[in-house]
Coordinates of C-alpha atoms in Angstrom, one line a residue:
Chain V
M110 CA 95.1 83.8 104.2
H111 CA 93.8 83.5 107.7
K112 CA 94.3 81.2 110.7
L113 CA 91.2 81.2 112.8
L114 CA 88.7 79.1 114.7
A115 CA 85.8 78.5 112.4
K116 CA 82.5 77.6 114.1
L117 CA 80.8 74.5 112.8
I118 CA 77.2 75.5 112.4
D119 CA 75.8 72.6 110.5
A120 CA 76.9 69.0 109.9
Q121 CA 74.9 66.9 107.4
A122 CA 75.5 63.3 106.6
L123 CA 74.8 62.8 102.9
A124 CA 75.5 59.0 103.1
S125 CA 77.4 56.7 105.3
G126 CA 80.8 58.3 105.9
V127 CA 80.1 61.4 103.7
F128 CA 79.5 64.8 105.2
V129 CA 78.9 68.4 104.4
H130 CA 80.1 70.8 107.0
T131 CA 79.0 74.5 107.2
Y132 CA 81.4 76.8 109.0
H133 CA 81.0 80.4 110.2
A134 CA 84.2 82.2 109.2
P135 CA 83.7 85.6 107.5
E136 CA 87.4 86.1 106.7
I137 CA 87.5 82.9 104.8
S138 CA 84.0 83.1 103.3
R139 CA 84.6 86.6 101.9
S140 CA 87.9 85.8 100.2
A141 CA 87.6 82.2 99.1
E142 CA 87.5 81.5 95.4
P143 CA 86.5 78.3 93.6
G144 CA 89.4 75.8 93.6
Q145 CA 90.9 77.1 96.9
F146 CA 91.0 75.0 100.0
V147 CA 91.1 75.2 103.8
N148 CA 93.6 73.3 105.9
I149 CA 92.0 72.0 109.0
R150 CA 93.7 70.8 112.2
V151 CA 91.2 68.2 113.3
S152 CA 92.7 67.6 116.7
S153 CA 94.9 69.6 119.1
S154 CA 96.8 66.4 119.9
V155 CA 99.4 65.0 117.6
A156 CA 97.1 62.2 116.3
P157 CA 97.0 63.0 113.5
L158 CA 99.9 65.4 113.3
L159 CA 99.2 67.3 110.1
R160 CA 96.3 69.4 108.9
R161 CA 93.8 68.0 106.5
P162 CA 93.1 70.0 103.3
F163 CA 89.5 70.3 102.0
S164 CA 88.3 72.1 98.9
V165 CA 85.8 74.8 99.5
L166 CA 82.5 73.4 98.4
S167 CA 80.7 76.7 98.4
S168 CA 80.7 80.1 100.0
D169 CA 78.0 82.7 100.6
G170 CA 80.6 85.4 100.1
R171 CA 79.9 86.8 103.5
E172 CA 79.9 84.6 106.5
Q173 CA 79.7 80.9 105.7
F174 CA 81.5 78.3 103.7
R175 CA 81.0 74.6 103.3
I176 CA 83.2 71.6 102.7
L177 CA 82.3 68.1 101.4
F178 CA 84.3 65.1 102.7
E179 CA 84.4 61.4 102.9
V180 CA 85.8 59.6 105.9
K181 CA 89.1 58.1 104.7
G182 CA 91.2 57.8 107.8
Q183 CA 91.8 59.1 111.3
G184 CA 91.7 62.8 110.4
T185 CA 88.4 62.8 108.5
E186 CA 87.0 60.4 111.1
I187 CA 87.7 62.9 113.9
L188 CA 86.3 65.7 111.8
S189 CA 83.1 63.8 111.1
R190 CA 82.4 63.4 114.8
K191 CA 82.4 67.1 115.4
Q192 CA 79.0 68.6 116.4
P193 CA 77.6 72.0 115.6
G194 CA 79.0 74.6 117.9
A195 CA 82.5 73.1 117.7
E196 CA 85.3 75.5 116.9
V197 CA 87.7 74.2 114.3
D198 CA 91.2 75.4 113.7
C199 CA 91.3 76.4 110.1
V200 CA 93.9 78.0 107.8
G201 CA 92.6 79.4 104.5
P202 CA 91.7 80.1 101.9
L203 CA 94.8 78.6 100.3
G204 CA 96.0 77.8 96.8
Q205 CA 95.4 79.0 93.3
P206 CA 91.8 79.2 92.2
F207 CA 90.2 78.2 88.9
Q208 CA 90.5 81.0 86.3
I209 CA 87.1 81.5 84.8
K210 CA 87.5 81.6 81.0
A211 CA 85.1 82.9 78.5
G212 CA 84.0 79.9 76.4
K213 CA 80.9 79.1 74.4
L214 CA 80.3 76.2 76.8
N215 CA 81.7 75.5 80.3
L216 CA 82.4 71.8 80.3
V217 CA 82.9 70.7 84.0
I218 CA 84.1 67.2 84.6
A219 CA 83.9 65.7 88.1
G220 CA 85.1 62.3 89.2
G221 CA 83.7 61.1 92.6
M222 CA 84.5 63.5 95.5
G223 CA 86.2 65.8 92.9
V224 CA 82.8 67.4 92.6
A225 CA 83.6 69.6 95.6
P226 CA 85.7 72.4 94.2
L227 CA 83.7 72.2 90.9
F228 CA 80.4 72.8 92.8
F229 CA 81.8 76.2 94.0
L230 CA 83.1 76.9 90.5
M231 CA 79.6 76.3 89.0
Q232 CA 78.1 78.6 91.6
Q233 CA 80.1 81.4 90.0
L234 CA 79.7 80.2 86.4
R235 CA 76.0 80.6 86.9
T236 CA 76.4 84.4 86.7
K237 CA 78.1 84.1 83.3
P238 CA 76.1 84.2 80.0
Y239 CA 77.3 80.8 78.6
P240 CA 75.8 77.5 79.6
T241 CA 77.5 75.0 81.9
L242 CA 77.4 71.2 81.4
L243 CA 78.6 69.0 84.2
L244 CA 79.8 65.5 83.4
Y245 CA 79.6 63.7 86.8
G246 CA 81.2 60.3 87.0
V247 CA 80.9 58.0 90.1
R248 CA 81.2 54.3 90.9
T249 CA 77.6 53.8 91.7
K250 CA 74.3 55.8 92.2
A251 CA 74.8 55.9 96.0
C252 CA 78.0 58.0 95.4
L253 CA 76.2 60.8 93.7
Y254 CA 76.1 63.8 96.0
L255 CA 74.4 67.2 95.8
V256 CA 72.5 66.4 92.6
D257 CA 69.4 68.2 93.7
E258 CA 71.3 71.3 94.5
L259 CA 73.1 71.1 91.2
V260 CA 69.9 70.7 89.2
A261 CA 68.2 73.5 91.1
S262 CA 71.1 75.8 90.3
G263 CA 70.4 75.4 86.6
V264 CA 73.4 73.2 85.7
Q265 CA 72.9 70.8 82.9
L266 CA 73.9 67.4 84.2
Q267 CA 75.1 64.2 82.6
I268 CA 75.7 61.3 85.0
F269 CA 78.0 58.3 84.5
T270 CA 78.2 55.3 86.8
D271 CA 80.7 52.4 86.5
D272 CA 77.8 49.9 87.2
G273 CA 75.1 51.7 85.2
S274 CA 72.9 52.2 88.3
A275 CA 72.3 55.8 87.2
G276 CA 72.9 57.7 84.0
Q277 CA 75.2 56.3 81.4
Q278 CA 77.1 53.2 82.2
G279 CA 80.9 53.7 82.0
M280 CA 83.6 56.1 82.9
V281 CA 83.2 59.8 82.3
T282 CA 86.4 59.7 80.3
D283 CA 85.0 57.1 77.9
F284 CA 82.4 59.6 76.7
V285 CA 84.1 63.0 77.2
E286 CA 84.9 63.5 73.5
E287 CA 81.2 63.6 72.6
Y288 CA 80.8 66.7 74.7
M289 CA 83.9 68.7 73.8
Q290 CA 83.5 71.4 71.2
P291 CA 85.7 74.1 69.8
G292 CA 86.0 77.0 72.1
C293 CA 84.7 75.3 75.2
A294 CA 86.3 76.0 78.6
I295 CA 87.0 72.7 80.5
Y296 CA 87.4 72.4 84.2
A297 CA 88.1 69.1 86.0
C298 CA 88.7 67.4 89.4
G299 CA 88.9 63.7 90.2
P300 CA 91.2 60.8 90.7
M301 CA 94.7 61.1 89.2
E302 CA 94.0 58.3 86.7
M303 CA 90.9 60.2 85.4
I304 CA 92.9 63.5 85.2
K305 CA 95.6 61.7 83.1
V306 CA 93.2 60.2 80.6
L307 CA 91.1 63.3 80.4
T308 CA 94.1 65.6 79.8
H309 CA 95.3 63.3 77.0
K310 CA 91.9 63.4 75.3
V311 CA 91.5 67.1 75.8
H312 CA 94.9 67.8 74.3
S313 CA 94.3 65.4 71.4
A314 CA 91.2 67.5 70.5
G315 CA 93.4 70.6 70.5
L316 CA 91.8 72.0 73.7
E317 CA 93.2 72.6 77.1
C318 CA 91.7 72.4 80.6
Q319 CA 92.2 73.4 84.2
V320 CA 92.5 70.5 86.6
S321 CA 92.5 70.5 90.4
L322 CA 94.9 68.0 91.9
E323 CA 95.0 66.3 95.3
N324 CA 98.2 65.4 97.2
Q325 CA 99.6 64.8 100.6
L326 CA 100.5 68.2 102.0
G327 CA 103.1 69.2 104.5
C328 CA 102.9 72.9 105.4
G329 CA 100.1 73.9 103.0
V330 CA 101.7 77.3 102.4
G331 CA 104.6 76.6 100.1
A332 CA 107.5 76.3 102.5
C333 CA 108.3 72.6 102.7
L334 CA 108.3 71.6 99.0
G335 CA 106.7 68.2 100.0
C336 CA 103.6 68.2 97.9
V337 CA 105.2 68.7 94.5
V338 CA 104.0 67.3 91.1
K339 CA 106.1 67.1 87.9
V340 CA 105.7 70.0 85.5
H341 CA 107.6 70.7 82.3
D342 CA 110.3 72.8 84.0
G343 CA 110.7 70.9 87.3
Y344 CA 108.3 70.5 90.2
A345 CA 105.4 72.6 91.2
R346 CA 103.8 72.7 94.7
V347 CA 100.2 71.5 94.8
C348 CA 99.5 73.7 97.8
C349 CA 100.4 77.1 96.4
D350 CA 101.3 76.8 92.7
G351 CA 98.1 74.6 92.5
P352 CA 95.9 72.9 93.4
V353 CA 94.5 74.1 90.1
F354 CA 96.9 73.7 87.2
D355 CA 96.7 74.3 83.5
S356 CA 96.7 70.8 82.1
N357 CA 99.4 71.7 79.6
A358 CA 101.8 72.6 82.4
L359 CA 101.7 69.1 83.9
E360 CA 103.8 66.1 83.1
F361 CA 102.3 62.7 83.8
Chain M
M172 CA 109.5 91.0 131.6
P173 CA 112.3 88.3 131.7
D174 CA 115.2 88.9 129.4
L175 CA 115.1 86.4 126.5
E176 CA 118.3 87.4 124.9
I177 CA 120.9 84.7 124.3
Q178 CA 124.4 84.6 122.9
I179 CA 125.9 82.0 120.6
G180 CA 129.5 82.8 120.1
E181 CA 129.4 86.3 118.7
L182 CA 125.8 86.0 117.6
T183 CA 123.2 87.7 119.7
L184 CA 119.6 86.4 119.4
K185 CA 116.7 88.4 120.8
N186 CA 115.2 85.2 122.0
P187 CA 116.2 81.5 121.8
V188 CA 113.3 80.5 119.5
T189 CA 114.4 79.9 115.9
V190 CA 113.0 78.0 112.9
A191 CA 114.7 75.0 111.4
S192 CA 116.1 75.0 107.9
G193 CA 113.8 73.6 105.3
T194 CA 110.6 74.2 107.3
F195 CA 110.4 77.9 106.8
G196 CA 111.4 78.6 103.2
Y197 CA 113.1 82.0 103.1
G198 CA 110.7 83.6 105.6
Q199 CA 108.1 84.8 103.1
E200 CA 105.6 82.0 103.5
Y201 CA 104.8 82.7 107.1
E202 CA 104.6 86.5 106.8
A203 CA 100.8 86.2 106.5
F204 CA 100.7 84.8 110.0
Y205 CA 103.2 86.9 111.9
D206 CA 106.3 89.1 111.5
P207 CA 109.3 86.8 111.2
S208 CA 111.4 89.5 112.9
L209 CA 109.8 88.2 116.1
L210 CA 112.0 85.1 115.9
G211 CA 115.4 84.7 117.5
A212 CA 116.8 83.6 114.1
I213 CA 115.8 82.0 110.9
F214 CA 117.7 79.1 109.4
L215 CA 117.1 79.5 105.7
K216 CA 116.3 76.6 103.3
S217 CA 119.5 74.8 102.2
V218 CA 121.4 76.2 99.2
T219 CA 123.7 74.1 97.0
L220 CA 126.2 75.2 94.4
E221 CA 124.1 74.1 91.5
E222 CA 120.3 74.2 91.2
R223 CA 118.7 70.9 92.5
P224 CA 115.3 69.8 91.3
G225 CA 114.8 67.7 94.4
N226 CA 113.7 64.1 94.7
P227 CA 110.8 62.5 92.7
P228 CA 107.5 62.5 94.5
P229 CA 105.9 61.3 96.7
R230 CA 108.1 63.2 99.1
L231 CA 106.0 63.0 102.3
V232 CA 104.5 60.3 104.5
E233 CA 102.7 61.1 107.7
T234 CA 103.4 58.6 110.6
P235 CA 102.1 58.5 114.2
A236 CA 103.2 61.8 115.7
G237 CA 105.7 62.2 112.8
L238 CA 106.4 63.1 109.3
I239 CA 108.9 61.4 106.9
N240 CA 110.2 63.7 104.1
S241 CA 112.5 63.2 101.2
I242 CA 112.6 66.6 99.6
G243 CA 116.2 66.2 98.5
L244 CA 117.4 69.7 98.9
Q245 CA 115.4 71.2 96.1
N246 CA 116.7 74.7 95.7
V247 CA 117.6 77.3 93.0
G248 CA 121.4 77.0 93.4
L249 CA 123.9 79.6 94.6
D250 CA 123.7 82.1 91.8
R251 CA 120.0 82.5 91.9
F252 CA 120.1 82.4 95.7
L253 CA 122.3 85.5 95.7
D254 CA 120.3 87.2 92.9
E255 CA 116.7 86.3 93.8
V256 CA 116.5 85.1 97.4
V257 CA 118.9 87.4 99.3
P258 CA 116.9 90.6 98.2
L259 CA 113.8 89.0 99.7
L260 CA 115.5 88.9 103.1
E261 CA 115.9 92.7 103.4
G262 CA 113.6 94.0 106.0
I263 CA 113.5 90.9 108.2
D264 CA 115.0 92.2 111.4
T265 CA 116.5 89.1 112.9
V266 CA 119.5 86.9 112.7
L267 CA 119.5 85.2 109.3
I268 CA 121.5 82.0 108.9
A269 CA 122.1 80.4 105.5
N270 CA 122.3 76.6 105.3
I271 CA 124.8 75.2 102.9
A272 CA 125.0 71.7 101.5
G273 CA 127.8 70.3 99.2
N274 CA 128.7 67.1 97.4
T275 CA 132.4 67.6 98.2
V276 CA 134.5 69.6 100.7
D277 CA 135.4 72.0 97.9
E278 CA 131.7 72.7 97.3
Y279 CA 131.2 73.6 100.9
V280 CA 134.2 75.9 100.7
Q281 CA 132.9 77.6 97.6
L282 CA 129.5 78.2 99.1
A283 CA 131.0 79.5 102.3
E284 CA 133.2 81.9 100.4
A285 CA 130.4 83.2 98.2
L286 CA 128.0 83.7 101.1
S287 CA 130.5 85.3 103.5
D288 CA 130.1 88.8 102.1
C289 CA 126.5 88.5 101.5
P290 CA 124.6 91.4 103.2
G291 CA 122.2 90.3 105.8
L292 CA 123.6 86.9 106.6
A293 CA 124.8 86.5 110.2
A294 CA 126.1 83.0 110.1
L295 CA 126.3 79.8 108.1
E296 CA 124.9 76.4 109.0
V297 CA 126.7 73.6 107.5
N298 CA 124.4 70.7 106.5
V299 CA 126.4 67.5 106.9
S300 CA 123.3 65.6 107.8
C301 CA 120.7 65.5 105.0
P302 CA 119.5 61.9 104.7
N303 CA 118.0 62.5 101.3
V304 CA 120.9 63.1 98.9
K305 CA 123.4 60.5 97.6
E306 CA 126.6 62.5 98.0
G307 CA 127.6 64.9 100.7
G308 CA 124.9 65.4 103.4
I309 CA 124.8 62.5 105.7
A310 CA 127.8 60.8 104.2
F311 CA 129.9 63.6 105.8
G312 CA 127.9 63.7 109.0
T313 CA 128.4 60.1 110.0
S314 CA 132.2 60.3 110.1
A315 CA 133.9 62.4 112.8
D316 CA 136.9 62.8 110.5
M317 CA 134.8 64.2 107.7
I318 CA 133.0 66.6 110.0
R319 CA 136.4 67.8 111.3
E320 CA 137.7 68.3 107.7
V321 CA 134.6 70.1 106.4
T322 CA 134.3 72.3 109.5
Q323 CA 137.9 73.3 109.4
E324 CA 137.8 74.2 105.7
V325 CA 134.5 76.1 106.0
V326 CA 135.8 78.0 109.1
A327 CA 138.9 79.0 107.2
A328 CA 136.9 80.1 104.1
S329 CA 134.4 82.3 105.9
A330 CA 134.5 85.1 108.4
L331 CA 131.0 84.3 109.6
P332 CA 130.3 82.1 112.6
I333 CA 129.9 78.4 111.5
I334 CA 127.2 76.2 112.9
V335 CA 127.4 72.5 112.1
K336 CA 124.1 70.6 111.8
L337 CA 124.6 67.1 112.9
T338 CA 122.7 63.9 112.0
P339 CA 121.3 61.7 114.7
N340 CA 122.0 58.6 112.5
V341 CA 125.2 57.8 114.3
A342 CA 126.4 55.5 117.1
D343 CA 128.0 58.3 119.1
I344 CA 126.6 61.8 118.7
V345 CA 129.1 63.2 121.3
S346 CA 132.1 62.3 119.1
M347 CA 130.5 64.1 116.2
A348 CA 129.9 67.2 118.2
H349 CA 133.5 67.0 119.6
A350 CA 134.8 67.0 116.0
A351 CA 132.9 70.1 115.1
E352 CA 134.0 71.8 118.3
E353 CA 137.7 71.0 117.8
A354 CA 137.5 72.2 114.2
G355 CA 136.4 75.6 115.2
A356 CA 132.6 75.6 114.8
T357 CA 130.8 78.2 116.8
A358 CA 127.8 75.9 117.5
V359 CA 126.1 72.7 116.6
S360 CA 122.5 72.1 115.6
L361 CA 121.1 68.9 117.1
V362 CA 119.5 67.1 115.4
N363 CA 118.5 66.6 111.8
T364 CA 115.9 63.9 110.9
F365 CA 116.1 60.2 111.5
L366 CA 116.5 57.9 108.5
A367 CA 113.2 56.2 108.0
L368 CA 111.0 54.1 105.7
A369 CA 107.3 53.6 105.0
I370 CA 106.0 50.8 102.8
D371 CA 102.8 50.5 100.7
I372 CA 101.7 47.0 101.4
E373 CA 99.6 46.8 98.2
T374 CA 102.4 47.6 95.8
R375 CA 105.1 46.1 98.2
R376 CA 107.2 49.2 97.5
P377 CA 108.5 52.1 99.5
I378 CA 105.9 54.9 99.5
L379 CA 108.5 57.7 99.0
G380 CA 109.9 58.3 95.6
N381 CA 113.4 58.2 97.1
A382 CA 112.6 55.0 99.1
T383 CA 113.9 56.4 102.4
G384 CA 113.4 59.8 104.0
G385 CA 114.0 61.6 107.3
L386 CA 111.6 61.3 110.2
S387 CA 110.7 64.5 112.2
G388 CA 108.0 65.6 114.6
P389 CA 107.0 64.8 118.1
A390 CA 107.9 61.1 117.5
I391 CA 111.6 61.9 117.6
K392 CA 111.6 64.4 120.5
P393 CA 112.7 62.2 123.4
I394 CA 115.6 60.9 121.3
A395 CA 116.7 64.3 120.1
L396 CA 116.4 65.6 123.7
R397 CA 118.7 62.8 125.0
M398 CA 121.3 63.6 122.3
V399 CA 121.3 67.3 123.2
W400 CA 121.7 66.4 126.9
Q401 CA 124.6 64.0 126.1
V402 CA 126.4 66.6 124.0
A403 CA 125.8 69.4 126.6
R404 CA 127.4 67.2 129.3
S405 CA 130.5 66.3 127.3
T406 CA 131.4 69.4 125.3
N407 CA 131.4 73.2 125.7
I408 CA 130.1 74.0 122.3
P409 CA 126.8 75.9 122.2
I410 CA 123.8 73.8 121.0
I411 CA 120.8 74.7 118.9
G412 CA 118.4 72.0 120.0
M413 CA 115.7 70.7 117.7
G414 CA 113.6 67.6 117.0
G415 CA 109.8 67.5 117.5
I416 CA 109.4 70.7 119.5
M417 CA 105.7 71.6 119.4
T418 CA 105.2 73.7 122.6
G419 CA 106.8 75.9 125.1
T420 CA 107.2 72.9 127.4
D421 CA 109.2 71.1 124.7
A422 CA 111.4 74.1 124.2
I423 CA 112.1 74.5 127.9
E424 CA 113.1 70.8 128.1
F425 CA 115.7 71.4 125.4
L426 CA 117.0 74.5 127.0
M427 CA 117.2 72.7 130.4
A428 CA 119.0 69.8 128.7
G429 CA 121.7 72.2 127.5
A430 CA 120.5 73.9 124.3
T431 CA 121.3 77.6 124.2
A432 CA 118.6 78.1 121.5
I433 CA 116.0 75.8 119.9
A434 CA 114.5 75.4 116.4
V435 CA 110.9 74.8 115.5
G436 CA 110.6 72.6 112.5
T437 CA 107.6 70.3 111.7
A438 CA 105.4 72.2 114.2
N439 CA 105.4 75.1 111.7
F440 CA 103.3 72.9 109.4
V441 CA 100.9 72.0 112.1
N442 CA 100.5 75.3 113.8
P443 CA 102.0 78.2 111.8
L444 CA 102.0 80.3 114.9
A445 CA 104.0 77.7 116.9
P446 CA 107.3 79.7 117.2
V447 CA 105.7 82.9 118.5
E448 CA 103.4 80.9 120.8
I449 CA 106.5 79.2 122.2
V450 CA 108.2 82.6 122.8
K451 CA 105.1 83.6 124.8
E452 CA 105.0 80.3 126.8
L453 CA 108.7 80.6 127.5
E454 CA 108.2 84.1 128.9
M455 CA 105.3 83.0 131.0
F456 CA 107.3 80.1 132.4
L457 CA 110.2 82.3 133.4
E458 CA 107.9 84.8 135.0
A459 CA 106.0 82.1 136.9
H460 CA 109.4 80.8 138.2
H461 CA 110.8 84.2 139.0
H462 CA 113.6 84.1 136.5
T463 CA 114.9 87.4 135.2
S464 CA 116.7 85.8 132.2
V465 CA 116.2 82.7 130.1
R466 CA 119.9 82.1 130.6
E467 CA 119.0 80.9 134.1
I468 CA 117.3 77.8 132.8
I469 CA 119.9 76.7 130.2
N470 CA 121.8 73.5 130.9
V471 CA 120.4 73.1 134.4
V472 CA 119.4 69.4 134.4
E473 CA 121.4 67.5 137.0
G474 CA 122.0 63.8 137.4

């Protein structure tokens, strides 16, 4: 874990209010693993007060890492206005990464912006012998991000949109059973409702999955006990016991 | 180099910059950023007699320049604290202060007795101010009589110096500090968090799982500072000042208002290096103003 000033070297707007930032920060890029996050202080003032956590979208393993974010409030709005050259106060990499499991199929399930940590995961799964299938669910076609990069990387992709504007109409969780098979390794990130439904279906099929959760963080390093979620034997901290959890540890 | 050492009763702190209970765990979480031995003291996360799971989430709400929390004293309980936490503290070369919270006077006494012989602990902080638990906590801290009783009993039960952590959620903070002083406390910590609420306007419900929580951060600093100043003017008990301290300037204000030491809380979350940066800024201020000791700027505000 490092606290450093990461230099913003590229800022791309993928859509209105959706950005990919590329940062130069060798210490973080070398050690970041899929599922981990960086905690960014977007302003040196107290508005907003707390850091903002972002999943690592990708890392070149040497110098640069990327994040994907949507402007949701004051913090992301300030971050979105930063220009290349800006030095950004960054703590990371933080949290528990995905554990890459040997399965006949890697079934990766993304809901909306939940694609971010999974993108990094798929980067690493590419080096494994078994195929990767991404089920990518979004509200509408305009909310699909990084599809070209995903396709170019050799990932098989199945898209779901609520309004049918791309791929299959419906929610990814309506169809997930069709894609599950014995011995597949399942990884997921998305809205809590999606994670709940998905986990139920995965468990009903006698399988398990790893899920990456989002929460309001306090310290980001495990000290404040503010970001907990319910697990079978009490509460677990999203920031350092997660954000990636085995689905069978969680209580919904 | 100016002398940063300060004295709180029989406790000697290498500098007046400490970290507040509940914001620093048991010291391990911040070791990746700096050596916690650089701190004047560490106020450890609260320990209760029995294990406490803590409050249901959500436990945090960010507010303008502030943070509302309702952790609810989640901790492993006394037995596991002694077995599992105390060994982790070995090797941290600074003043370590346990924070105890009870549901009854007797529970405070049992905790004080059990921790008195604990190797490595230099003092006990008595939490009579947690806003997030039903019994004990703030229920004790809003009555001068209860503060007096708890303090007396804990002082009698333990050979360690006793620091009483007061809540700001009272009409007259001075009378609370007086009660602790009269009952034999070595110092008071001022202040714990302010009872607060945030509402989700879509669901028309409180955001926090526990409905209310405690507000901390820069938003409360001027009020905390005023309380430290009031208590310093009316009592002789040493004060550990806290409430929204983010920078060296904030810390110096508290020292000038009458705090002998200060504690950094919420700032740890924002800038994990805040406490060590504050030590440096304090040193630079003293040098720039030709002070040879930090003691020269404690309780110097006139008027």
